[in-house]
RNA sequence: GGGGCGGUAGCUCAGCCGGUUAGAGCAGGGGACUCAUAAUCCCUGGGUCGCGGGUUCGAGUCCCGCCCGCCCUACCA
């Protein structure tokens, strides 16, 4: 146990601006990264951009600019989205720029070659530029690429091939033994049945002509560049300094407890079959988890540029704020299945859960401590059934949310956290502190003290619990209690250190949003 | 064609190896309260659990067939 966790997003092509699907994967990976970090792991969260793609070359040609110019321009939108969504990305790989990546991909290729897994042969196939992938006739729909609905081009040239076929048994073994877990289980079934169906060797290079001279050269053959997926997959180790045998590589990959890839359902095969096989060939440890999310539809329709229904996540953040977007993506969209986006639903969940639920709870608690005890958290008195029930809910929500996150299920985690939000609100009404405050007998005052202490404890715990999902709100809540995340531990008794603390009436953490009227 | 995953209250979903009157959140209806972001709390859910058979003392929960949606995979004519 090294206590280290590696988590990555896929690296998108930067031939266009990011859409909501990118945002989904980003926040899912970010929540997991923050979760593990909070559990005490040393976490490295990596993202990046896939720039060596023919798709980028063609987009640039259409715009009449250089490929370099295109990727340099577009990558900024992704970096900006990462900021807008408040992601704690530790390292961002640019595959056409980073020297570690370019050298690393080359070294990776050499290792596969050394294992005897690379050979060249004449090949002819139907290639979809949009997918950067060869298709068999049978996979086409009316002769067109099923993803892009364009006619693939017939390509014939000498290419290098990877002996994927050799790794069929080994891959089944790592997946079935659980060494490489694919989430959810249904996706794992897909992968194993695909492998059982037989693995053919795959083309891993293309002529420099077809690539328009863009891409990472194949070592020892200036006429060929690497197939974009081959260099792209190696970004995960290259971003850690694989080629330099860097300390980061040893720590966050080779010796890490968890090596996690968050991916979309469209690229499972690359991450759960090709990439592990490449790693086996290069004799590098495999990922431990591949977590597969679905796609986001918009009012039931697939996001597509031609339909003009692409939602710009950056714009969305500007309209409703980072918390609303993060919360919606994490709490409402299934982590594993396709989800539907609707602005109305996003606003509705924000208002009911964040503004009316948690936000209002923080307001009323801080307000009562300020009003009834001059902002000083009191010592508690005798504990009764209602207090114990609250304590139990704190423990249950904490345990359940933590366990859910270890299953990559942020939606479930948030649901269990909100059990505590509701329970705490109900606890307040059950105690009616405003009545206790008016009663001047000692007994009532003691109950009030106990109640306020427990409330502050619950709010503190909630602030801690939401930190992977809503980091800035978490800071705000803990800040209003004079706490920072670092000073709060799950291990310590949950009311420790609270009596005597000075707190202030918190400003609205989640101001209500108005539904867009149109 | 083969395989997989879904089809549960208006909406989004829970329901593990079959077992008392099928659940949650939101929305809707009624009531209470005032600390709070007109927020909160309490009460309120007669849903053919896609359809039809079957196994069982008993089935959303297992078996068979069918319908619908999505996905993976392959082409037998």
Coordinates of C-alpha atoms (C1' of nucleotides) in Angstrom, one line a residue:
Chain A
X1 CA 0.0 0.0 0.0
X2 CA 1.6 3.1 -1.2
X3 CA -1.3 5.4 -0.4
X4 CA -1.1 6.8 -3.9
X5 CA -4.0 7.1 -6.4
X6 CA -3.9 8.0 -10.0
X7 CA -7.0 9.1 -11.8
X8 CA -7.3 10.3 -15.3
X9 CA -9.9 11.7 -17.7
X10 CA -9.6 10.8 -21.4
X11 CA -7.9 13.3 -23.5
X12 CA -10.3 14.8 -26.0
X13 CA -9.5 15.8 -29.5
X14 CA -9.3 19.5 -29.5
X15 CA -10.8 20.1 -33.0
X16 CA -13.8 21.9 -31.4
X17 CA -14.9 23.4 -28.2
X18 CA -15.8 21.1 -25.3
X19 CA -19.4 20.1 -24.7
X20 CA -21.4 18.8 -21.7
X21 CA -20.1 15.3 -22.1
X22 CA -16.6 16.5 -21.4
X23 CA -17.9 18.4 -18.4
X24 CA -19.5 15.2 -17.1
X25 CA -16.3 13.2 -17.3
X26 CA -14.3 16.0 -15.8
X27 CA -16.5 16.4 -12.7
X28 CA -16.8 12.7 -12.1
X29 CA -13.1 12.2 -12.2
X30 CA -12.6 15.3 -10.0
X31 CA -15.0 14.1 -7.4
X32 CA -13.2 10.8 -7.2
X33 CA -9.8 12.5 -7.0
X34 CA -11.0 14.7 -4.2
X35 CA -12.7 11.8 -2.4
X36 CA -9.5 9.7 -2.4
X37 CA -7.4 12.7 -1.3
X38 CA -9.8 13.4 1.5
X39 CA -9.5 9.7 2.6
X40 CA -5.8 10.4 3.0
X41 CA -4.4 9.2 -0.4
X42 CA -1.7 11.0 -2.3
X43 CA -3.7 11.7 -5.4
X44 CA -2.6 12.7 -8.9
X45 CA -5.4 13.8 -11.2
X46 CA -4.5 14.0 -14.8
X47 CA -6.2 15.3 -17.9
X48 CA -5.0 16.6 -21.2
X49 CA -5.6 17.0 -24.9
X50 CA -5.2 14.6 -27.8
X51 CA -3.6 16.6 -30.5
X52 CA -2.0 14.2 -32.9
X53 CA -5.1 13.4 -34.7
X54 CA -5.9 13.5 -38.4
X55 CA -9.2 15.0 -37.4
X56 CA -7.4 18.0 -36.1
X57 CA -5.5 18.3 -39.3
X58 CA -8.6 18.2 -41.4
X59 CA -10.4 20.7 -39.2
X60 CA -7.5 23.1 -39.5
X61 CA -7.5 22.7 -43.3
X62 CA -11.1 23.6 -43.4
X63 CA -10.4 26.7 -41.4
X64 CA -7.4 27.4 -43.5
X65 CA -5.0 27.6 -40.5
X66 CA -2.2 25.4 -39.5
X67 CA -2.8 22.4 -37.3
X68 CA -0.6 23.9 -34.7
X69 CA -2.6 27.0 -34.6
X70 CA -5.9 25.1 -34.3
X71 CA -4.8 23.0 -31.4
X72 CA -3.2 25.8 -29.6
X73 CA -6.4 27.8 -29.9
X74 CA -8.8 25.1 -29.0
X75 CA -6.9 23.6 -26.1
X76 CA -7.5 26.8 -24.3
X77 CA -11.3 26.2 -24.2
X78 CA -10.7 22.9 -22.4
X79 CA -8.2 24.4 -20.0
X80 CA -10.7 27.1 -19.3
X81 CA -13.5 24.7 -18.7
X82 CA -11.4 22.9 -16.2
X83 CA -11.1 26.1 -14.3
X84 CA -14.7 26.9 -14.6
X85 CA -15.6 23.6 -13.2
X86 CA -13.2 24.0 -10.4
X87 CA -11.2 20.9 -11.1
X88 CA -8.1 20.1 -9.1
X89 CA -6.2 18.8 -12.1
X90 CA -2.6 18.2 -11.2
X91 CA -1.2 17.7 -14.6
X92 CA -2.5 18.5 -18.1
X93 CA -0.8 16.6 -21.0
X94 CA -0.7 18.1 -24.5
X95 CA 0.3 15.2 -26.8
X96 CA 1.7 17.4 -29.6
X97 CA 3.7 19.6 -27.3
X98 CA 4.9 17.8 -24.2
X99 CA 8.4 16.4 -24.8
X100 CA 7.8 13.7 -22.1
X101 CA 4.8 12.5 -24.1
X102 CA 6.5 12.5 -27.5
X103 CA 9.6 10.8 -26.2
X104 CA 7.6 8.5 -24.0
X105 CA 5.3 7.3 -26.8
X106 CA 8.4 6.5 -28.8
X107 CA 10.0 4.6 -25.9
X108 CA 6.7 2.8 -25.4
X109 CA 6.7 1.7 -29.0
X110 CA 10.3 0.5 -28.7
X111 CA 9.4 -1.7 -25.8
X112 CA 6.5 -3.2 -27.6
X113 CA 8.8 -3.8 -30.5
X114 CA 11.4 -5.4 -28.2
X115 CA 8.7 -7.8 -27.0
X116 CA 8.3 -8.9 -30.6
X117 CA 4.8 -7.5 -30.8
X118 CA 5.1 -5.1 -33.7
X119 CA 5.4 -6.1 -37.4
X120 CA 4.6 -4.5 -40.7
X121 CA 2.3 -5.6 -43.4
X122 CA 0.3 -4.4 -46.4
X123 CA -3.2 -3.5 -45.3
X124 CA -6.4 -2.3 -47.0
X125 CA -9.4 -1.1 -45.1
X126 CA -12.2 1.4 -44.8
X127 CA -11.1 4.2 -42.6
X128 CA -13.3 6.8 -41.0
X129 CA -11.3 9.9 -40.3
X130 CA -13.8 11.2 -37.8
X131 CA -13.3 8.1 -35.7
X132 CA -9.6 7.6 -36.5
X133 CA -10.6 4.0 -36.9
X134 CA -10.9 1.2 -39.5
X135 CA -14.3 -0.3 -40.0
X136 CA -15.2 -3.7 -41.3
X137 CA -17.9 -3.7 -44.0
X138 CA -20.3 -5.2 -41.6
X139 CA -19.9 -2.5 -39.0
X140 CA -21.1 0.1 -41.5
X141 CA -24.6 1.3 -41.7
X142 CA -25.6 1.6 -45.4
X143 CA -21.9 1.9 -46.2
X144 CA -21.4 4.8 -43.8
X145 CA -19.7 5.2 -40.5
X146 CA -22.3 4.6 -37.8
X147 CA -20.9 7.4 -35.7
X148 CA -20.4 10.1 -38.3
X149 CA -22.7 8.9 -41.1
X150 CA -20.0 9.6 -43.6
X151 CA -18.5 7.3 -46.2
X152 CA -15.2 6.0 -45.0
X153 CA -12.3 6.1 -47.4
X154 CA -10.6 3.0 -48.8
X155 CA -7.1 3.1 -47.6
X156 CA -4.3 0.8 -48.8
X157 CA -0.8 1.0 -47.4
X158 CA 2.0 -0.7 -45.5
X159 CA 1.4 -0.2 -41.8
X160 CA 2.8 -1.5 -38.5
X161 CA 0.6 -3.9 -36.6
X162 CA 0.4 -4.8 -32.9
X163 CA 0.1 -8.4 -32.0
X164 CA -3.1 -7.9 -30.0
X165 CA -4.1 -11.5 -30.7
X166 CA -1.3 -12.7 -28.5
X167 CA -2.8 -11.1 -25.4
X168 CA -6.3 -12.6 -25.5
X169 CA -5.8 -15.0 -22.7
X170 CA -3.8 -12.7 -20.5
X171 CA -6.4 -10.0 -20.9
X172 CA -9.2 -12.3 -19.9
X173 CA -7.2 -13.3 -16.9
X174 CA -6.6 -9.8 -15.6
X175 CA -10.2 -8.8 -16.0
X176 CA -11.7 -12.0 -14.6
X177 CA -9.3 -12.0 -11.7
X178 CA -10.4 -8.5 -10.8
X179 CA -6.8 -7.1 -11.3
X180 CA -8.4 -4.8 -13.8
X181 CA -11.9 -3.9 -12.9
X182 CA -14.3 -2.4 -15.4
X183 CA -17.2 -0.4 -14.0
X184 CA -20.1 -1.0 -14.1
X185 CA -20.3 -4.8 -14.3
X186 CA -22.4 -4.7 -17.5
X187 CA -19.5 -3.0 -19.2
X188 CA -17.1 -5.6 -18.0
X189 CA -19.3 -8.3 -19.6
X190 CA -19.1 -6.4 -22.8
X191 CA -15.4 -6.3 -22.7
X192 CA -14.9 -10.0 -21.8
X193 CA -17.3 -11.1 -24.5
X194 CA -15.5 -9.0 -27.0
X195 CA -12.2 -10.5 -26.0
X196 CA -13.7 -14.0 -26.1
X197 CA -14.9 -13.4 -29.6
X198 CA -11.2 -13.3 -30.6
X199 CA -8.8 -10.5 -30.9
X200 CA -7.3 -9.5 -34.3
X201 CA -4.0 -7.7 -34.5
X202 CA -4.5 -4.0 -35.0
X203 CA -2.9 -1.4 -37.2
X204 CA -0.9 1.1 -35.2
X205 CA 0.6 3.4 -37.7
X206 CA -0.2 5.2 -40.9
X207 CA 1.8 6.7 -43.8
X208 CA 3.1 10.2 -43.2
X209 CA 1.3 11.3 -46.4
X210 CA -2.1 10.3 -45.1
X211 CA -1.3 11.9 -41.8
X212 CA -0.3 15.1 -43.6
X213 CA 2.9 15.0 -41.7
X214 CA 1.2 15.5 -38.4
X215 CA 1.8 13.0 -35.6
X216 CA 4.6 11.3 -33.7
X217 CA 7.0 9.5 -36.0
X218 CA 7.5 5.8 -35.8
X219 CA 11.0 5.1 -34.5
X220 CA 13.2 3.9 -37.3
X221 CA 10.7 4.6 -40.0
X222 CA 10.4 8.3 -41.1
X223 CA 7.7 7.3 -43.5
X224 CA 5.2 6.4 -40.8
X225 CA 3.6 8.1 -37.8
X226 CA 1.9 6.4 -34.9
X227 CA -1.8 5.8 -35.1
X228 CA -3.2 8.5 -32.9
X229 CA -4.8 6.2 -30.4
X230 CA -1.5 4.5 -29.8
X231 CA 0.3 7.6 -28.8
X232 CA -2.8 9.0 -27.0
X233 CA -3.1 6.0 -24.7
X234 CA 0.4 6.3 -23.6
X235 CA -0.3 9.8 -22.3
X236 CA -1.4 8.3 -19.0
X237 CA 2.1 7.2 -18.1
X238 CA 3.9 9.8 -20.1
X239 CA 2.3 12.6 -18.2
X240 CA 4.0 11.1 -15.1
X241 CA 7.5 11.1 -16.7
X242 CA 7.6 7.5 -17.8
X243 CA 10.4 8.1 -20.2
X244 CA 12.6 9.8 -17.7
X245 CA 11.9 7.0 -15.2
X246 CA 10.7 9.9 -13.0
X247 CA 9.7 9.6 -9.4
X248 CA 6.2 10.6 -10.2
X249 CA 5.9 7.7 -12.6
X250 CA 7.0 5.3 -9.9
X251 CA 4.8 6.8 -7.3
X252 CA 1.6 7.5 -9.1
X253 CA 1.6 4.6 -11.7
X254 CA 4.0 1.8 -11.0
X255 CA 3.5 1.6 -7.3
X256 CA 0.1 3.3 -6.9
X257 CA -2.7 1.5 -5.1
X258 CA -5.2 2.6 -7.7
X259 CA -4.7 3.6 -11.3
X260 CA -8.1 4.7 -12.5
X261 CA -9.3 5.8 -15.9
X262 CA -12.6 7.6 -16.3
X263 CA -13.8 7.0 -19.9
X264 CA -16.9 7.3 -22.0
X265 CA -18.7 4.3 -23.3
X266 CA -17.5 4.9 -26.8
X267 CA -13.9 4.3 -26.0
X268 CA -14.1 1.2 -23.7
X269 CA -12.3 -1.0 -26.1
X270 CA -9.3 1.3 -26.3
X271 CA -9.0 1.5 -22.6
X272 CA -10.0 -2.0 -21.4
X273 CA -8.5 -4.0 -24.3
X274 CA -5.9 -2.2 -26.4
X275 CA -4.2 -0.2 -23.7
X276 CA -3.9 -3.0 -21.2
X277 CA -2.5 -5.2 -24.0
X278 CA 0.0 -2.5 -24.8
X279 CA 1.0 -2.3 -21.2
X280 CA 1.4 -6.1 -21.0
X281 CA 3.6 -5.9 -24.0
X282 CA 5.7 -3.1 -22.7
X283 CA 5.8 -4.7 -19.3
X284 CA 4.3 -1.8 -17.5
X285 CA 1.6 -2.3 -14.8
X286 CA -2.0 -2.1 -15.9
X287 CA -4.7 0.2 -14.7
X288 CA -6.7 -1.1 -11.8
X289 CA -10.0 0.4 -12.7
X290 CA -11.7 1.6 -15.9
X291 CA -14.8 3.5 -15.1
X292 CA -17.3 3.9 -17.9
X293 CA -19.8 6.6 -18.1
X294 CA -22.6 7.1 -20.6
X295 CA -23.6 9.9 -22.9
X296 CA -25.7 12.9 -22.1
X297 CA -28.7 13.5 -24.3
X298 CA -30.6 16.8 -24.5
X299 CA -34.3 16.4 -24.0
X300 CA -33.9 12.9 -25.2
X301 CA -31.8 13.8 -28.3
X302 CA -28.2 13.0 -28.8
X303 CA -26.0 16.0 -28.6
X304 CA -24.9 16.9 -32.1
X305 CA -23.6 19.9 -33.8
X306 CA -25.9 19.4 -36.8
X307 CA -28.9 19.5 -34.6
X308 CA -27.5 22.6 -33.0
X309 CA -28.4 21.4 -29.6
X310 CA -24.9 21.5 -28.1
X311 CA -24.8 22.9 -24.7
X312 CA -21.7 24.9 -23.9
X313 CA -20.8 23.9 -20.3
X314 CA -18.7 27.1 -19.9
X315 CA -21.7 29.2 -20.7
X316 CA -23.8 27.1 -18.4
X317 CA -21.4 27.8 -15.6
X318 CA -21.6 31.5 -16.3
X319 CA -25.4 31.4 -16.1
X320 CA -25.9 29.3 -13.0
X321 CA -22.5 28.9 -11.4
X322 CA -20.1 26.1 -10.9
X323 CA -22.0 24.5 -8.0
X324 CA -25.2 24.2 -9.9
X325 CA -23.5 22.5 -12.8
X326 CA -21.3 20.2 -10.8
X327 CA -24.2 19.2 -8.5
X328 CA -26.5 18.5 -11.4
X329 CA -24.0 16.4 -13.3
X330 CA -23.0 14.5 -10.2
X331 CA -26.4 14.2 -8.4
X332 CA -28.8 13.8 -11.2
X333 CA -27.0 12.1 -14.1
X334 CA -26.3 8.4 -13.7
X335 CA -22.6 7.8 -13.3
X336 CA -22.9 4.8 -15.6
X337 CA -25.9 5.1 -17.9
X338 CA -26.9 7.7 -20.4
X339 CA -28.5 10.8 -18.9
X340 CA -30.7 13.5 -20.1
X341 CA -29.9 17.2 -19.6
X342 CA -32.5 19.8 -19.0
X343 CA -31.9 23.2 -17.7
X344 CA -35.3 23.2 -16.0
X345 CA -34.3 20.1 -14.1
X346 CA -30.9 21.4 -13.2
X347 CA -32.4 24.6 -11.7
X348 CA -35.1 22.6 -9.9
X349 CA -32.5 20.3 -8.3
X350 CA -30.3 23.2 -7.4
X351 CA -33.2 25.0 -5.7
X352 CA -34.7 22.1 -3.8
X353 CA -31.5 20.4 -2.7
X354 CA -28.9 23.2 -2.5
X355 CA -30.8 26.4 -1.8
X356 CA -33.7 25.1 0.2
X357 CA -32.0 22.1 1.6
X358 CA -28.4 22.5 2.6
X359 CA -28.0 26.2 2.1
X360 CA -31.0 27.1 4.1
X361 CA -29.9 24.6 6.8
X362 CA -26.6 26.4 7.1
X363 CA -28.3 29.7 7.3
X364 CA -30.7 28.7 10.1
X365 CA -28.1 27.0 12.2
X366 CA -25.6 29.8 12.0
X367 CA -28.3 32.3 12.6
X368 CA -29.6 30.6 15.7
X369 CA -26.1 30.2 17.2
X370 CA -25.6 33.9 16.6
X371 CA -28.9 35.0 17.9
X372 CA -29.2 32.7 20.9
X373 CA -25.6 32.3 22.0
X374 CA -23.8 35.3 20.6
X375 CA -22.1 33.3 18.0
X376 CA -20.3 31.0 20.5
X377 CA -20.9 27.3 20.1
X378 CA -22.1 26.1 23.5
X379 CA -21.2 23.1 25.5
X380 CA -23.8 20.4 25.2
X381 CA -25.8 19.0 28.1
X382 CA -27.6 15.7 28.5
X383 CA -28.1 13.7 25.3
X384 CA -31.6 12.3 24.5
X385 CA -33.1 10.1 21.8
X386 CA -33.3 12.8 19.2
X387 CA -29.7 13.7 19.6
X388 CA -28.6 10.1 19.3
X389 CA -30.7 9.6 16.2
X390 CA -28.9 12.6 14.6
X391 CA -25.6 11.2 15.6
X392 CA -26.5 7.9 14.0
X393 CA -27.6 9.6 10.8
X394 CA -24.2 11.4 10.7
X395 CA -22.4 8.1 11.0
X396 CA -24.6 6.4 8.5
X397 CA -24.4 9.1 5.8
X398 CA -20.7 9.3 6.3
X399 CA -20.1 5.6 5.9
X400 CA -22.6 5.2 3.0
X401 CA -21.3 8.1 1.0
X402 CA -17.7 7.0 1.4
X403 CA -18.5 3.5 0.3
X404 CA -20.5 4.7 -2.7
X405 CA -17.6 6.8 -3.8
X406 CA -15.3 3.8 -3.7
X407 CA -17.8 2.3 -6.2
X408 CA -17.5 5.4 -8.3
X409 CA -21.1 6.2 -7.6
X410 CA -21.3 9.9 -6.8
X411 CA -25.0 10.1 -7.3
X412 CA -25.6 7.5 -4.6
X413 CA -23.1 9.2 -2.3
X414 CA -25.0 12.5 -2.7
X415 CA -28.3 10.8 -2.0
X416 CA -27.0 9.4 1.2
X417 CA -25.6 12.8 2.2
X418 CA -28.9 14.4 1.6
X419 CA -30.5 11.9 4.0
X420 CA -28.5 13.8 6.6
X421 CA -29.6 17.2 5.3
X422 CA -33.2 16.3 5.7
X423 CA -32.7 14.6 9.0
X424 CA -31.0 17.7 10.4
X425 CA -33.7 20.0 9.2
X426 CA -36.3 17.8 10.8
X427 CA -34.3 17.6 14.0
X428 CA -34.4 21.4 14.2
X429 CA -38.2 21.5 13.9
X430 CA -38.5 18.7 16.4
X431 CA -36.6 20.8 18.9
X432 CA -38.0 24.2 18.0
X433 CA -35.0 26.1 19.5
X434 CA -37.0 29.4 19.2
X435 CA -39.3 28.1 21.9
X436 CA -36.5 26.9 24.0
X437 CA -34.8 30.3 23.7
X438 CA -37.9 32.0 25.1
X439 CA -38.1 29.7 28.1
X440 CA -35.8 30.9 30.9
X441 CA -35.7 27.7 32.9
X442 CA -32.3 26.0 33.2
X443 CA -33.5 22.8 31.7
X444 CA -34.7 24.4 28.5
X445 CA -31.5 26.3 28.2
X446 CA -29.5 23.1 28.5
X447 CA -31.6 21.4 25.8
X448 CA -31.0 24.5 23.6
X449 CA -27.2 24.2 24.2
X450 CA -27.2 20.5 23.3
X451 CA -29.3 21.2 20.2
X452 CA -27.1 24.0 18.9
X453 CA -24.0 22.0 19.5
X454 CA -25.3 19.0 17.6
X455 CA -26.5 21.2 14.8
X456 CA -23.1 22.8 14.3
X457 CA -21.6 19.4 14.4
X458 CA -24.0 18.2 11.7
X459 CA -23.3 21.2 9.5
X460 CA -19.6 20.8 9.9
X461 CA -19.9 17.1 8.9
X462 CA -22.0 18.1 5.9
X463 CA -19.4 20.6 4.9
X464 CA -16.9 17.9 5.0
X465 CA -19.1 15.4 3.2
X466 CA -19.8 17.6 0.2
X467 CA -16.2 18.6 -0.4
X468 CA -15.5 16.1 -3.3
X469 CA -18.6 17.4 -5.1
X470 CA -18.9 21.0 -4.2
X471 CA -15.5 22.1 -3.1
X472 CA -16.0 25.8 -2.9
X473 CA -19.3 25.5 -1.1
X474 CA -17.6 23.1 1.3
X475 CA -15.0 25.7 2.0
X476 CA -17.6 28.3 2.5
X477 CA -19.6 26.2 5.0
X478 CA -16.5 25.1 7.0
X479 CA -15.2 28.7 6.8
X480 CA -18.4 30.0 8.4
X481 CA -17.7 27.7 11.3
X482 CA -14.1 28.8 11.4
X483 CA -12.9 25.4 10.1
X484 CA -11.1 24.3 7.0
X485 CA -11.3 20.9 5.5
X486 CA -7.9 20.0 6.8
X487 CA -8.9 20.5 10.4
X488 CA -11.9 18.2 10.1
X489 CA -11.3 14.5 10.2
X490 CA -13.8 11.7 9.9
X491 CA -11.9 9.8 12.5
X492 CA -12.2 12.2 15.3
X493 CA -15.3 12.3 17.5
X494 CA -17.6 14.5 15.6
X495 CA -18.3 17.2 18.1
X496 CA -14.7 17.6 19.2
X497 CA -13.3 21.1 19.2
X498 CA -16.6 22.8 18.6
X499 CA -17.7 24.3 22.0
X500 CA -16.3 27.7 22.4
X501 CA -15.8 28.2 18.7
X502 CA -17.0 31.5 17.3
X503 CA -19.2 31.4 14.2
X504 CA -21.0 34.0 12.2
X505 CA -24.3 34.1 10.4
X506 CA -23.4 32.7 7.0
X507 CA -24.4 34.6 3.9
X508 CA -26.5 32.5 1.5
X509 CA -24.2 29.8 0.1
X510 CA -26.6 28.8 -2.6
X511 CA -28.7 31.8 -3.6
X512 CA -31.9 30.6 -5.3
X513 CA -32.0 30.5 -9.0
X514 CA -34.9 31.7 -11.0
X515 CA -36.3 29.4 -13.7
X516 CA -35.6 30.7 -17.1
X517 CA -38.8 32.2 -18.4
X518 CA -39.3 31.8 -22.1
Chain B
rG1 C1' -28.2 -13.7 -36.2
rG2 C1' -25.8 -14.1 -31.2
rG3 C1' -25.1 -11.7 -26.5
rG4 C1' -25.8 -7.8 -22.7
rC5 C1' -28.5 -4.0 -20.2
rG6 C1' -33.0 -1.5 -19.2
rG7 C1' -38.7 -1.1 -19.3
rU8 C1' -41.3 -0.1 -11.1
rA9 C1' -46.0 6.1 -8.6
rG10 C1' -46.6 12.5 -13.1
rC11 C1' -40.8 13.0 -13.3
rU12 C1' -35.8 10.8 -11.8
rC13 C1' -34.7 6.4 -9.8
rA14 C1' -34.0 2.3 -5.1
rG15 C1' -35.7 -2.5 -4.6
rC16 C1' -29.3 -8.1 -2.7
rC17 C1' -29.1 -14.6 -2.9
rG18 C1' -37.9 -14.9 -4.1
rG19 C1' -41.4 -14.0 1.7
rU20 C1' -45.5 -9.5 6.1
rU21 C1' -50.0 -4.0 3.4
rA22 C1' -44.0 -2.4 -3.4
rG23 C1' -40.2 2.3 -1.4
rA24 C1' -37.2 7.3 -1.8
rG25 C1' -36.5 12.3 -3.8
rC26 C1' -39.0 15.9 -6.7
rA27 C1' -43.7 17.6 -8.3
rG28 C1' -49.2 17.7 -6.6
rG29 C1' -52.9 18.1 -2.2
rG30 C1' -53.8 19.2 3.3
rG31 C1' -51.9 21.0 8.0
rA32 C1' -48.1 23.3 11.5
rC33 C1' -44.3 26.6 12.6
rU34 C1' -41.1 31.1 12.3
rC35 C1' -34.6 30.1 13.6
rA36 C1' -33.9 30.4 8.1
rU37 C1' -32.5 31.8 1.2
rA38 C1' -41.7 32.6 1.3
rA39 C1' -37.2 28.5 3.4
rU40 C1' -38.6 24.2 7.0
rC41 C1' -41.5 20.3 9.4
rC42 C1' -45.7 16.9 9.6
rC43 C1' -49.6 14.2 7.0
rU44 C1' -51.0 12.6 2.1
rG45 C1' -48.8 8.0 -2.9
rG46 C1' -55.6 2.5 -4.4
rG47 C1' -48.9 2.5 -9.2
rU48 C1' -52.0 -4.0 -14.3
rC49 C1' -44.0 -3.5 -10.9
rG50 C1' -43.6 -3.7 -20.2
rC51 C1' -47.1 -8.2 -22.0
rG52 C1' -48.4 -13.5 -21.7
rG53 C1' -47.4 -18.1 -19.6
rG54 C1' -44.8 -21.3 -15.9
rU55 C1' -42.2 -23.0 -11.2
rU56 C1' -43.4 -22.2 -5.9
rC57 C1' -47.1 -22.3 0.1
rG58 C1' -45.6 -17.4 -1.8
rA59 C1' -42.4 -13.6 -7.6
rG60 C1' -40.8 -6.6 -9.7
rU61 C1' -37.4 -10.5 -7.4
rC62 C1' -36.5 -17.3 -10.6
rC63 C1' -37.8 -20.0 -15.8
rC64 C1' -39.9 -19.7 -21.0
rG65 C1' -42.0 -16.8 -24.9
rC66 C1' -43.2 -12.0 -26.8
rC67 C1' -43.1 -6.4 -27.3
rC68 C1' -40.3 -1.6 -26.7
rG69 C1' -35.6 1.2 -25.9
rC70 C1' -30.3 1.3 -25.8
rC71 C1' -25.6 -1.1 -26.3
rC72 C1' -21.9 -4.8 -27.8
rU73 C1' -20.8 -8.4 -31.4
rA74 C1' -21.2 -11.3 -36.0
rC75 C1' -22.6 -12.0 -40.6
rC76 C1' -25.6 -17.4 -41.6
rA77 C1' -28.9 -16.3 -46.7

